[in-house]
Coordinates of C-alpha atoms in Angstrom, one line a residue:
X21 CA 17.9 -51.8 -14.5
X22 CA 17.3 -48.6 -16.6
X23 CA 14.9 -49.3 -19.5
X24 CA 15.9 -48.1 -22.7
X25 CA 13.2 -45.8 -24.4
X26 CA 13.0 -43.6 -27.3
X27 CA 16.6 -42.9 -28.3
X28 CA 18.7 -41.9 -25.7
X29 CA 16.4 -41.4 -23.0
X30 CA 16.5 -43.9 -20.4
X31 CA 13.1 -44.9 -17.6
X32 CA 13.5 -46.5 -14.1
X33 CA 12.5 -46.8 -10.7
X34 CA 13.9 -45.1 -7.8
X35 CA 12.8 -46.6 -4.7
X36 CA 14.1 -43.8 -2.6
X37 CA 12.2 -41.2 -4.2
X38 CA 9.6 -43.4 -4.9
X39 CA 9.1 -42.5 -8.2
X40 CA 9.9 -43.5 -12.2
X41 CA 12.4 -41.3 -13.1
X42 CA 13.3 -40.1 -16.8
X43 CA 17.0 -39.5 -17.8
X44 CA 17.7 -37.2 -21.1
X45 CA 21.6 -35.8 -22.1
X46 CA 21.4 -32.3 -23.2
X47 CA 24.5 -30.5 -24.0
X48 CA 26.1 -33.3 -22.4
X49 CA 24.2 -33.0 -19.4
X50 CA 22.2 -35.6 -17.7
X51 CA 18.2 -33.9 -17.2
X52 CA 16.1 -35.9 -15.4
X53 CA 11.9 -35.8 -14.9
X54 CA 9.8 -37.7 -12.1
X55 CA 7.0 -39.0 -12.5
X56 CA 4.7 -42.0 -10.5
X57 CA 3.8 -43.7 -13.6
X58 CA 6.4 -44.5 -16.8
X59 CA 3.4 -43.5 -19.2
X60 CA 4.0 -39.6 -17.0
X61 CA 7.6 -40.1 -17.1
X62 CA 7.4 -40.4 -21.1
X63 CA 5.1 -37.6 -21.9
X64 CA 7.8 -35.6 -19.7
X65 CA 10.6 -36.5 -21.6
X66 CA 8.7 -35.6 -25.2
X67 CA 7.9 -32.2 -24.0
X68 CA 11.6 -31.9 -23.5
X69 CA 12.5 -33.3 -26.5
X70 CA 10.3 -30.7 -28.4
X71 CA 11.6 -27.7 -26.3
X72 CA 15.3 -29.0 -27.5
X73 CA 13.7 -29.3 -31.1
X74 CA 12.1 -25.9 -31.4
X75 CA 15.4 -24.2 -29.4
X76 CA 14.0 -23.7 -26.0
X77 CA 16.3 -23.2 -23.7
X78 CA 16.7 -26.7 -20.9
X79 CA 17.2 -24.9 -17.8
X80 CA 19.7 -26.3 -14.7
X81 CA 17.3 -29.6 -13.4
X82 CA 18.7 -28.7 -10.1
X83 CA 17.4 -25.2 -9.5
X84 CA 15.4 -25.3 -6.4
X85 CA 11.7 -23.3 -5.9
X86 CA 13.9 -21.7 -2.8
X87 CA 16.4 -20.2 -5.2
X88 CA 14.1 -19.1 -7.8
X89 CA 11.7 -17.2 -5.1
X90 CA 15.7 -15.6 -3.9
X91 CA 16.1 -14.6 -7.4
X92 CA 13.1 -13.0 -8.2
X93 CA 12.5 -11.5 -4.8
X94 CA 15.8 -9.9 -5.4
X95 CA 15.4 -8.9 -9.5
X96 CA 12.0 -8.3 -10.4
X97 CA 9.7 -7.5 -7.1
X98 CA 11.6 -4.0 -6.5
X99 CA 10.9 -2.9 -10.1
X100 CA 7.2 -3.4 -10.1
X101 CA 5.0 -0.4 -9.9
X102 CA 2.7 -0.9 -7.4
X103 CA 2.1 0.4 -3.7
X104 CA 4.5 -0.4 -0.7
X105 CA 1.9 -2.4 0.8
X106 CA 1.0 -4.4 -2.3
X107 CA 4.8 -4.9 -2.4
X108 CA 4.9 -6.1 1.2
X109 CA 2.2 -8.5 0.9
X110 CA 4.1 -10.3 -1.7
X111 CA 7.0 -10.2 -0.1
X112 CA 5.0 -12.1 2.4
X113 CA 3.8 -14.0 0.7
X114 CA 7.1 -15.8 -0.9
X115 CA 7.4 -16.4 2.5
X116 CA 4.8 -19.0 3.2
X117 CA 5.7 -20.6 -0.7
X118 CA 9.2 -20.4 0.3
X119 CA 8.1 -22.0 4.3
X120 CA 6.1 -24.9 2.1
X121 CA 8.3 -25.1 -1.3
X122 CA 11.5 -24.4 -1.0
X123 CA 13.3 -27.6 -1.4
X124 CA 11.4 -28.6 -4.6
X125 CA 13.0 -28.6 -7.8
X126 CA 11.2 -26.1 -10.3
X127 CA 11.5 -28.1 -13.0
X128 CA 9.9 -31.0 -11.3
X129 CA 7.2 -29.3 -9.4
X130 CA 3.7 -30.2 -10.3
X131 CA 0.0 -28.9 -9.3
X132 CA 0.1 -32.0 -6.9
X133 CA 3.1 -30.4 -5.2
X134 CA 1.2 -27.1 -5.1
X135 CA -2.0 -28.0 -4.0
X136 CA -0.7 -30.0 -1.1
X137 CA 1.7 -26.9 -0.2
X138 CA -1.9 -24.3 -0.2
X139 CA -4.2 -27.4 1.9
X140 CA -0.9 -27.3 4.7
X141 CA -0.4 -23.8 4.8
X142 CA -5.0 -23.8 5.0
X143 CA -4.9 -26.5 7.6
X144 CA -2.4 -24.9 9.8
X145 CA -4.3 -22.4 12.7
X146 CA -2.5 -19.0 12.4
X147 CA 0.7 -20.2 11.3
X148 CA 0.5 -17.7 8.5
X149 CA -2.2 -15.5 9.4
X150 CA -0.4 -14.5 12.3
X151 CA 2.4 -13.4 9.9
X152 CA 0.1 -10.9 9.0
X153 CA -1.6 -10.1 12.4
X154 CA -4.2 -12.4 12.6
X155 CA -6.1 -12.9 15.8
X156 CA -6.6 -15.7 17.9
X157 CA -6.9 -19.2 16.3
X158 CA -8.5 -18.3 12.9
X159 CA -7.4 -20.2 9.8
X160 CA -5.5 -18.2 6.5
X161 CA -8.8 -17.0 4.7
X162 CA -9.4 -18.1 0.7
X163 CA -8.4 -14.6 -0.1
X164 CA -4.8 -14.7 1.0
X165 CA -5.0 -17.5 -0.5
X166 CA -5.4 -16.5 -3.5
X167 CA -2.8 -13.9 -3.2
X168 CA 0.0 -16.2 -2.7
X169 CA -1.1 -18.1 -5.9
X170 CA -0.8 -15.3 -7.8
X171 CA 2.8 -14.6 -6.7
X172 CA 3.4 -18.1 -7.4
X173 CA 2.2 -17.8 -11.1
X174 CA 4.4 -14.6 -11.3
X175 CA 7.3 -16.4 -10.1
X176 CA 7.0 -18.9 -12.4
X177 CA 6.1 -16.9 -15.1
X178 CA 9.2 -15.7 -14.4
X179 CA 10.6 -19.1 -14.7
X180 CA 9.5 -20.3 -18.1
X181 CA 10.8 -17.0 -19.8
X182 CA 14.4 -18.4 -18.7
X183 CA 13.7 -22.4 -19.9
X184 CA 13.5 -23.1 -15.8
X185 CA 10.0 -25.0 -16.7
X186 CA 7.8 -26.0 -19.4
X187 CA 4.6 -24.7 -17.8
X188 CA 3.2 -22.3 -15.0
X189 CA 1.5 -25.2 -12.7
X190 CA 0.5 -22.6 -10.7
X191 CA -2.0 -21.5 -12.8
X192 CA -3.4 -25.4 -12.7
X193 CA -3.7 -25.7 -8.9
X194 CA -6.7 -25.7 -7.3
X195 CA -7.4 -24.0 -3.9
X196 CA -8.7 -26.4 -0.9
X197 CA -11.9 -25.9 -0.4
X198 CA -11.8 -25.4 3.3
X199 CA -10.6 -22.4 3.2
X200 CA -12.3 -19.5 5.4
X201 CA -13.9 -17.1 2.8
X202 CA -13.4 -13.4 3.7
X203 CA -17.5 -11.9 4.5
X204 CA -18.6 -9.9 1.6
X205 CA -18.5 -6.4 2.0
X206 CA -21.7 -4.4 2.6
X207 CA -22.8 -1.3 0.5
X208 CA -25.3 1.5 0.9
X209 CA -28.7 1.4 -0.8
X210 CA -29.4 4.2 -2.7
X211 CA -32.0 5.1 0.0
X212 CA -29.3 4.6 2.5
X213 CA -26.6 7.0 0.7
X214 CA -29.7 9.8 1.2
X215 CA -29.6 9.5 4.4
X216 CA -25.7 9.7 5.2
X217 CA -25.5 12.9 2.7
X218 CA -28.6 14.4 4.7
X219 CA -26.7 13.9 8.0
X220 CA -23.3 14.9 6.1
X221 CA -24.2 17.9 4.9
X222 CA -22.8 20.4 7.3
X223 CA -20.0 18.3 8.2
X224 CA -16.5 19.8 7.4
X225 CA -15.4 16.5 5.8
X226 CA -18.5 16.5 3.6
X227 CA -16.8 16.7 0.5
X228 CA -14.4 13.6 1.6
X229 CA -17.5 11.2 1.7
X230 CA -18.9 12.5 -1.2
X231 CA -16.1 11.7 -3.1
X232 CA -15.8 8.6 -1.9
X233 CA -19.6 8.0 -2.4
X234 CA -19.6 8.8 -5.8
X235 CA -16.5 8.1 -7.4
X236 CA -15.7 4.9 -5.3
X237 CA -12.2 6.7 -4.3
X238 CA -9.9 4.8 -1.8
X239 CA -9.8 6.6 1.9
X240 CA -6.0 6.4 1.0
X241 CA -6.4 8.3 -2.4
X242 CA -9.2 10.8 -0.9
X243 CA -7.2 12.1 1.7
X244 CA -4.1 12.6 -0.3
X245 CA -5.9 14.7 -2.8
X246 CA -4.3 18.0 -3.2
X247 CA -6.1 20.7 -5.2
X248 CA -3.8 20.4 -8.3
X249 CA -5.8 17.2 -8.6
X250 CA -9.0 18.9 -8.3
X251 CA -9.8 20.9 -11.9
X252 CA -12.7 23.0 -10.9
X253 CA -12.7 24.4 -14.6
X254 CA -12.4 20.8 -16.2
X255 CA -14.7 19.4 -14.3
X256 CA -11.9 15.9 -13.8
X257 CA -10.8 15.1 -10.6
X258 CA -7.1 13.2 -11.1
X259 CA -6.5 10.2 -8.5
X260 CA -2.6 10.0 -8.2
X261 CA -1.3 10.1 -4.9
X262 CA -2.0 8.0 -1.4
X263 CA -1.5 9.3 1.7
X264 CA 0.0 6.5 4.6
X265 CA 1.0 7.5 8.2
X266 CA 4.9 5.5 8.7
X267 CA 7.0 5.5 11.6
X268 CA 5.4 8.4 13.2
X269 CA 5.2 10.8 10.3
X270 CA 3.4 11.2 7.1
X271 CA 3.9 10.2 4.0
X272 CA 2.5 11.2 0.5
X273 CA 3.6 9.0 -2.1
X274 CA 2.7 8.5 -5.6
X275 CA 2.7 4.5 -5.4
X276 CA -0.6 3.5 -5.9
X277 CA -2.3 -0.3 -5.1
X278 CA -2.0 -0.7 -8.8
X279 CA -1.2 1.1 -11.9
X280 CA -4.5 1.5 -13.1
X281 CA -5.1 3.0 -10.1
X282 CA -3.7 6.5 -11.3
X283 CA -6.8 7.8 -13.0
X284 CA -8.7 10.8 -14.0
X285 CA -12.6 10.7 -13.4
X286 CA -15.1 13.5 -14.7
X287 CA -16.9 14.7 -11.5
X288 CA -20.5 14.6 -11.1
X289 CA -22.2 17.8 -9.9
X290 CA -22.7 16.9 -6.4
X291 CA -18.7 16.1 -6.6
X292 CA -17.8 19.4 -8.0
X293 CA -20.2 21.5 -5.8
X294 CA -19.0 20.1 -2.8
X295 CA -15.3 20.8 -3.6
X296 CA -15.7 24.4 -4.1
X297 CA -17.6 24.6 -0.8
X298 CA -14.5 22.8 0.8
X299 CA -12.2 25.5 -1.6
X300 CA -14.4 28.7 0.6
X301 CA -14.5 26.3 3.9
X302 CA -10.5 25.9 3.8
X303 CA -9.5 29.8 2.8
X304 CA -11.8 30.2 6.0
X305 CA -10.3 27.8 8.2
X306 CA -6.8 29.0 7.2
X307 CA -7.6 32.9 8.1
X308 CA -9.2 31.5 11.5
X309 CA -5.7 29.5 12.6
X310 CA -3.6 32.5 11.4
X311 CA 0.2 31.5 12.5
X312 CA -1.1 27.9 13.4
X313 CA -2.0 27.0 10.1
X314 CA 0.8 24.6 9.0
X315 CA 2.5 25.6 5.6
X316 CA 4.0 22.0 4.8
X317 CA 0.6 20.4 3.7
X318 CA -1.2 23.6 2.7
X319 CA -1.8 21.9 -1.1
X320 CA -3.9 19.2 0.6
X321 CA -7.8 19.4 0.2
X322 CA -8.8 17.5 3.5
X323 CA -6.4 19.0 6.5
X324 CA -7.3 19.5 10.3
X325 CA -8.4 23.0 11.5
X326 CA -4.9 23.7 11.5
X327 CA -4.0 22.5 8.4
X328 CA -2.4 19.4 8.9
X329 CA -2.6 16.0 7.2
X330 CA -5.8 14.1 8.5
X331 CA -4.6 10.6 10.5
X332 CA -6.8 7.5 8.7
X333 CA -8.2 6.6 12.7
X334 CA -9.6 10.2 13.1
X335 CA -11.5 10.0 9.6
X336 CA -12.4 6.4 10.5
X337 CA -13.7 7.8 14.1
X338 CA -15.7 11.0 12.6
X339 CA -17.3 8.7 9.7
X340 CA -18.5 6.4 12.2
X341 CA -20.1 9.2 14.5
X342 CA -21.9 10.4 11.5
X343 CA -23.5 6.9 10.2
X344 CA -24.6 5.6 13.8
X345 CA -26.4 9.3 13.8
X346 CA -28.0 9.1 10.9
X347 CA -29.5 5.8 12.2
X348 CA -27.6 3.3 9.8
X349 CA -25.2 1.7 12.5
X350 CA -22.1 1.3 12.4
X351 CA -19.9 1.8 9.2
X352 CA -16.4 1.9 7.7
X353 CA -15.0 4.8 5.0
X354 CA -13.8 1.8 2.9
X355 CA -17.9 0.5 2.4
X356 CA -18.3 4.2 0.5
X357 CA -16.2 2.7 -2.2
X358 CA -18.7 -0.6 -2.2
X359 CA -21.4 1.8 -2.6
X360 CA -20.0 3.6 -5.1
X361 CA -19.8 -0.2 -7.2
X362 CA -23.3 -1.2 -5.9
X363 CA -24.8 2.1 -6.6
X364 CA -23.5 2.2 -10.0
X365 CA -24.1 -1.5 -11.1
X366 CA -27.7 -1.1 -10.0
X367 CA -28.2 1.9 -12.2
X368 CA -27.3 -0.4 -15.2
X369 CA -23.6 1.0 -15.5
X370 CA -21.3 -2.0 -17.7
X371 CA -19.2 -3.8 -15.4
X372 CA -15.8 -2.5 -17.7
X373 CA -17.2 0.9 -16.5
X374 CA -17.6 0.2 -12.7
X375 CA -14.1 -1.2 -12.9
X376 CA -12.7 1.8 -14.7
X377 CA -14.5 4.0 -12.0
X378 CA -12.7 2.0 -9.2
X379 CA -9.2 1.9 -10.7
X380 CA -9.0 -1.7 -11.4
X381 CA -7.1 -3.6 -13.4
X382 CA -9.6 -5.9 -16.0
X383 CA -13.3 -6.3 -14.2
X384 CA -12.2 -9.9 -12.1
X385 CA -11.8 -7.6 -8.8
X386 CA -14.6 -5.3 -9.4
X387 CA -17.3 -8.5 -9.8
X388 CA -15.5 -10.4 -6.9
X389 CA -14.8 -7.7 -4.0
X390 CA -17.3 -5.4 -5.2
X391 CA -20.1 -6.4 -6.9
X392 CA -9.0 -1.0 -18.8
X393 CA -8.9 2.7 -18.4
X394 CA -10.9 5.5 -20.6
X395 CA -9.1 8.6 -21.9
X396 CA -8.8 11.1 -21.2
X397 CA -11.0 10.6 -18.3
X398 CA -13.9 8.4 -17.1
X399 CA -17.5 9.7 -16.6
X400 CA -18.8 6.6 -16.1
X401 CA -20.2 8.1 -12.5
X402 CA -20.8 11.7 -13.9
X403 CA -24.3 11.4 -15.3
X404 CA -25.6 8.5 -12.8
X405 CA -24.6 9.7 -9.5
X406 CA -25.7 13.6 -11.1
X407 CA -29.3 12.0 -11.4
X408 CA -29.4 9.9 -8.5
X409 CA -28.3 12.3 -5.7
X410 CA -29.0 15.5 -7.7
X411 CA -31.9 16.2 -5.4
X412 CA -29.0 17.3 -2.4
X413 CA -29.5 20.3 -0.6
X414 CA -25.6 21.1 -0.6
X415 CA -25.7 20.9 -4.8

């Protein structure tokens, strides 16, 4: 028997949900709230008595997470600026919420029902790491994770701008602890850096780790510079473009990871120098290919002999040569752009600053993965990395 409560809001049980559930008419329609205790069940119904005081919007009670996830998929992941990878992992990721959520009711959905979803999709071996081309039998690590939260909160961000729900319970979920934790990446000591510049320094790539060195670029963003984005005279090097090999050919695009990604950073010497070398090395390599020399990529900085677009393995390959000669093992092009943060941050260079370096968006990433943006451009690296590898016999 219904138990009257508060005007026209009505309280009982419902033994095959196995849960109190709250009834409320609005606009002649019947919304109902769960809850496991009538005291939850209450506090449900006043926050929708409020929204229909202040003029909130009561969205449809019946709209499932599966739908929402369709909708937003559909409407707002296309429009948002970031990189066609980015965009892939979170189409991924609605994936697993949708694999987990699907049938729940947004308007009903708690952090209980989200917390439960993330400890299943951590306790299932490769289920969704394999989505992604995991190996073997290891577990979804902490930082996916994390990812798919944050699509989560997005998509029901999304939500509570249309009245769907009252609250983001995203954003009040906690992660299992269990979770494997991705290994923190290494970074060059200062000492270390020497060392790879000494062995560098008649490389034909040398002004590719530089740059990445000292101005923390991605190998994606370093390889797709072109020398429109390299003002010798200004002394600003302007990060813009990524370079991605797709379905057998490649592909310079202006989507970046992020939009504060696009940025303009004022060169350190070392920087500088070492791009005009590569400006003299280029004009050289391009009169020694003669009729080879390919004229689709001639505005790119960092080309094969012939002029070509350089392939991510073959920078990965000739990096690696260069590090385990040098006597420092075994390293990857991405670890220059944790030097660059380590390097910087050790100098006493503001965190806000490191970030701005790195192209991140707020300092969270920079103090998590690696240790807004200045106009018209940051030289946040300029005078430290001028002082601490000044001393280079290249600069």
């Amino acid at each position: 028997m219904p138990t009257r409560t508060r005007g026209d809001g009505s309280i009982y049980w419902d033994a095959s949900k196995n849960r109190f559930v709250g009834a409320l008419v609005v606009d002649g329609k019947r919304r109902k709230v769960l809850g496991t205790t009538k005291k939850d069940v209450r506090a449900r119904l006043d926050v929708m008595r409020r929204d229909i005081a202040d003029g909130r919007t009561i969205g449809d009670g019946n709209t499932t997470v599966g739908a929402l996830l369709e909708r937003w998929k559909a409407k707002v992941l296309p429009g948002l600026d970031i990189a066609e990878q980015t965009r892939s992992t979170y189409g991924w990721s609605v994936d697993v919420i949708a694999t987990e959520l699907a049938s729940k009711r947004v308007r009903t959905l708690t952090p209980d029902d989200v917390e439960e979803a993330f400890e299943r999709i951590a306790a299932t071996p490769t289920r969704y790491a394999l989505t992604r081309g995991g190996k073997g039998s290891q577990m979804i690590s902490r930082a996916s994770l994390v990812k798919i939260r944050s699509v989560l909160g997005q998509v029901l961000d999304y939500a509570e701008r249309r009245g769907l729900v009252n609250r983001n319970v995203a954003r009040a979920a906690i992660l299992p602890a269990p979770a494997r934790r991705a290994q923190a990446g290494r970074a060059l000591t200062t000492d270390q850096a020497r060392t790879l510049l000494e062995e560098a320094k008649n490389d034909r790539l040398y002004a590719l780790w530089v740059v990445q060195l000292m101005l923390g670029v991605r190998p994606g963003e370093a390889i797709a510079l072109t020398w429109d984005d390299v003002d010798l005279k200004g002394n600003v090097l302007h990060v813009r473009r990524n370079l991605r090999f797709e379905h057998g050919r490649f592909v310079l695009g202006d989507e970046l990871k992020t939009a504060k990604s696009r940025r303009s950073l004022t060169m350190p010497n070392p920087v500088l120098r070492a791009f005009r070398d590569r400006q003299i090395e280029q004009r050289e390599e391009r009169l020694a290919a003669g009729p080879l020399w390919s004229t689709e990529w001639s505005a790119l900085v960092f080309t094969t002999l012939v002029g070509t677009p350089l392939h991510a393995s073959n920078v990965r390959r000739q990096f690696t040569a260069i590090t385990e000669r040098s006597g420092l093992g075994r390293w990857h092009p991405h670890e220059l752009r944790h030097s660059a943060a380590s390097i910087l941050s050790a100098a006493g260079v503001p965190l806000e600053r490191v970030a701005d370096v790195l192209g991140h968006d707020g300092t969270r990433m920079t103090a998590l993965v690696y240790r807004h943006a200045l106009s018209p451009s940051v030289d946040a690296a300029q005078e430290t990395m001028g002082k601490v590898f000044g001393v280079d016999s290249r600069v």
